[in-house]
Structures are given as structure tokens and as C-alpha cells.
Amino acid sequence: MPRGFRQQINPLGLPARNGYPVRVLTDIKSLSREELEAQFKVWGEPAYRVPQLLDWLYARRAASWEAMSNLPKTLRAKLAESFSLQILELARKQGSPDTTQKYLWKLADGAFIESVLIPANPALYGEASDRHTLCISTQVGCAYGCRFCASGLDGWKRNLGVHEIVEQVLAVERVCEKQMLEARSLMLDKAAEPDAEVPPASRIQHQASSDRVVNNIVVMGMGEPLANYDHLIKALKILNAPWGGGIGARRMTISTSGLAPQIRKLAVEPMQFRLAISLHGATDEVRNRIMPVNKKYPLHELVNACEDYQRVKGRMITLEYILIAGINDSLEQTRPLASLAKRLYAKVNLIPYNKVEGLPWVRPADEVCERFLAALEKNGVTATLRREKGGDIDAACGQLRLKTERELKSAPLPG
Ligand code: SF4
């Protein structure tokens, strides 16, 4: 048996219980197909069992070993003994099916993370529109402490495991599937009523049996993705693999606050992920004020790393720019921003700030945002202004988690 697959002592650095280290099984969704094949070979299981298992994990999104009915009981028992099959527990959900939906997940150790599903994404990262984009988290909390962000307010707790990154996609799809089935059964009930004006049952059936709900991923949720590099890349490979998520690498966007060395590392990855830079300031003066990471990797270093990335990848970069009133929304910023964007052949996404409770920053007036956009366009830059969704549902990264944790602290749940 390949070493390290069976039982690892505390691989996520979870606290010890009663003075003893917690024994944690490696989760099955942290493993590649090759690793599973090696494991099955050691067990003497036939090779065709691996695709069967993968089908249960990624196509059918099975939530338990028992559900995997075409695997022999003995194999299921071996799997259960050797690996965990962790499912994210939905702690809270905000939004309605036709708008941005925010999911707050409770992890096995009780920590919370967020994912946001954005239906009919308006081609923000160069992909086709009318897609379901899922924004996923990569860490619990964040160490980078951007001044405007809720995710970093309580600091960094830990990196997410590969399976916890992958599971966000599957867990959202499980919830959507349940919603679709409920809607379908409601429609079928209505269709049974005399003189009902609902679509024919055949159409309802078709609508309910759609395949992958998520077809775009943006790694822009809680945490700095490139600070959890190895887990992130492995998770995205699993989500991309035809035996896994089957989501194209060009439909996956990794966003970083500006970790220059990791940007260069990403450049030599064979996968064609998209790269977005959370810029939020076009001069060191502005970035230093709101993004401590800029003191470590100032703009000239970040831009050099982006140029190296482009030389290797030949791919367009997106610059994210959250507009914050009185901080980075003056027209003076548009000139250096335009020159950076042109130097990097980058597109600029302007995002009006989402208010975070407890932080002093506010969103600029709509006219200010429009003027900023117009000035960039006048300078020959391709830019979009997000007439943003989700402002009413704590959609800025980390807000729902923070709110829930604070509520739990002031009124803990029984037990
Ligand atoms: S913006 Fe990103 S990098 Fe900055 S604190 Fe928030 S999660 Fe961390």
C-alpha cells in the first residue's frame, strides 16, 4: 500500500483532544485517480472498480459509502476503514435560486467557510456568459489582513484540505439538485390538477435532470489561494479531470492579492488556469494603505511577476479593483491604473465596495464609479463595472462567516 494513504496523524494540524493527537483519515476526495489505482492494486481490487468509485464521488456526488450500491460491501468496508468521506454541512444559506446565493459551510472541525454561487455570470473573466460561477474559499480566515476585507478580520486559522476545496463544488450541486427535485415534484403536483397551466411533465423531467450545475470556478473566496498552493492546484486538477469535476481549466480563475513568487510558480503549471490580481490600488501609496502584502511585494515586483507569467503563458490577466470611497476612487488613480493595465494587456474589473460591518470603508456613489470607468475607457483600457449582485446578502468575502461566528459567540447553540 502506498505510504501515507492509510492513516495520517493530524495532517491538518487540528488540536489534540485530551492531550492525545486526533487521528484523522485522509479524505478520499484528496486523492487523484492514479493514487486510487495504486491503492486498489495493493488491495487486489479489479481496476474497473476505480471508475465506479469516481462516478459515485464526482458524478453522483454520493454522501456516504453505503450509497455506493454497485461496490461490494467488502470494498466499501475497506474504504471506510482507510479513508474519510467528508461532506460539507450547510450551516446557512442566503439568496434565492435566480440570484447570487451564499453558502456557509461547517467543516469537520467546526470551522466555517463560504462559497458563493453566481448564476448567469456576465462574462467577467473572458468566458462565455450564462454560466453558473462558483466562488470558492481556500483557507479558514486569512493572514493577509487587507484592511477592507471581512475574511482577514479574525486572522488565519488554517489551510483547507484538497477535499474541502473540491467538496465546495459538490456540496453546492447537492443543494441545487435537492432544490430542483423539490421544484419538480411541486410542478408535477400542479400538473396533475385539472386545467393546470404548467409545462408538460416531459419538459419538467428534462429540466430537472441537468448535469453539472457549476461550470465556472473563481478562487476568490476566503483566504489567499496562492498561500495554500499545493492543495489548491491538486483540488483544481481534480475538478478539471474528466473523471472528476470535468470543468475546463480555462473556466477556473485564481485570484491573488499579489504573491509574486507564487505567480511565477503558477506560470510553469501545465494547466491553463486564468489569473486575476486583486490590485485595488494603482500606486504603492494606495496599496500600502489597504493591502499589507504590498509592503512585501511592492507593485514593481508584482508587475514583473505578472509579466513573467504572461511571457510563459501568453494569457490575458484580469485586474480586480474594488472601488472604496475616498481611498482609491479618485480620477488620479485612473492614469497609473490604465498604464499598468496596458503594460500587462490586462482587463480591469471594477467592483464597488460591499460594506463590511465594523469597518469604516464605504462604497462610492454610482456616478463616481461610472466616471472612473469612463476615464479608464478613455485611456484605451478594457474595463467593466460590476453592477454588482449580492450586496444585500453579505456577499463580500468572509462577512457571513464573521456574522455567524459572532452570533454563535453571543448565543451559543445548545450542546
Ligand atoms: S482580500 Fe483576499 S487576501 Fe486580502 S484579506 Fe481578504 S481574503 Fe485575504
Short mmCIF file of N, CA, C and O and ligand atoms in Angstrom, two decimals, residues 142-146 148-152 221-224 257 280 291 397, ligand 1:
data_model
loop_
_atom_site.label_atom_id
_atom_site.label_comp_id
_atom_site.label_asym_id
_atom_site.label_seq_id
_atom_site.Cartn_x
_atom_site.Cartn_y
_atom_site.Cartn_z
N CYS A 142 -7.87 34.47 6.96
CA CYS A 142 -6.80 34.87 6.05
C CYS A 142 -5.75 35.65 6.82
O CYS A 142 -6.08 36.44 7.71
N ALA A 143 -4.49 35.40 6.47
CA ALA A 143 -3.39 36.04 7.20
C ALA A 143 -3.01 37.38 6.58
O ALA A 143 -2.18 38.09 7.13
N TYR A 144 -3.59 37.72 5.43
CA TYR A 144 -3.08 38.86 4.67
C TYR A 144 -3.66 40.20 5.08
O TYR A 144 -3.12 41.25 4.73
N GLY A 145 -4.77 40.15 5.82
CA GLY A 145 -5.26 41.35 6.51
C GLY A 145 -5.52 42.57 5.65
O GLY A 145 -5.24 43.70 6.10
N CYS A 146 -6.06 42.39 4.43
CA CYS A 146 -6.43 43.57 3.64
C CYS A 146 -7.45 44.36 4.46
O CYS A 146 -8.38 43.78 5.03
N PHE A 148 -9.92 46.24 4.05
CA PHE A 148 -11.34 46.38 3.69
C PHE A 148 -12.08 45.04 3.77
O PHE A 148 -13.26 44.97 3.47
N CYS A 149 -11.38 43.95 4.14
CA CYS A 149 -11.94 42.61 3.92
C CYS A 149 -12.35 41.94 5.23
O CYS A 149 -11.60 41.98 6.21
N ALA A 150 -13.52 41.30 5.20
CA ALA A 150 -14.02 40.64 6.41
C ALA A 150 -13.28 39.33 6.69
O ALA A 150 -13.18 38.90 7.83
N SER A 151 -12.73 38.71 5.64
CA SER A 151 -12.11 37.38 5.82
C SER A 151 -10.90 37.41 6.74
O SER A 151 -10.62 36.45 7.45
N GLY A 152 -10.17 38.52 6.70
CA GLY A 152 -8.94 38.57 7.48
C GLY A 152 -9.15 39.15 8.87
O GLY A 152 -8.21 39.20 9.67
N GLY A 221 -12.73 33.42 -2.84
CA GLY A 221 -13.46 33.47 -1.57
C GLY A 221 -12.49 33.73 -0.43
O GLY A 221 -11.47 34.41 -0.60
N MET A 222 -12.80 33.13 0.70
CA MET A 222 -11.99 33.39 1.88
C MET A 222 -10.57 32.81 1.71
O MET A 222 -10.40 31.67 1.27
N GLY A 223 -9.57 33.62 2.07
CA GLY A 223 -8.18 33.14 2.03
C GLY A 223 -7.42 33.62 0.82
O GLY A 223 -8.00 34.04 -0.18
N GLU A 224 -6.10 33.55 0.93
CA GLU A 224 -5.22 33.86 -0.21
C GLU A 224 -4.90 32.52 -0.88
O GLU A 224 -4.16 31.71 -0.32
N SER A 257 -3.77 38.27 -4.07
CA SER A 257 -3.55 39.65 -3.62
C SER A 257 -2.18 40.15 -4.07
O SER A 257 -1.85 41.31 -3.88
N HIS A 280 -6.61 46.73 -6.48
CA HIS A 280 -7.28 47.67 -5.57
C HIS A 280 -6.53 48.98 -5.31
O HIS A 280 -6.92 49.76 -4.44
N MET A 291 -3.49 47.25 1.66
CA MET A 291 -3.08 45.86 1.47
C MET A 291 -1.65 45.65 1.99
O MET A 291 -0.67 45.92 1.29
N CYS A 397 -16.54 38.88 0.65
CA CYS A 397 -15.93 37.66 1.16
C CYS A 397 -15.74 37.68 2.68
O CYS A 397 -15.24 38.64 3.24
S1 SF4 B 1 -8.88 40.26 0.23
FE1 SF4 B 1 -8.17 38.15 -0.02
S2 SF4 B 1 -6.01 38.25 0.60
FE2 SF4 B 1 -6.95 40.13 1.38
S3 SF4 B 1 -7.58 39.62 3.50
FE3 SF4 B 1 -9.35 39.22 2.15
S4 SF4 B 1 -9.20 37.04 1.65
FE4 SF4 B 1 -7.17 37.69 2.42
#
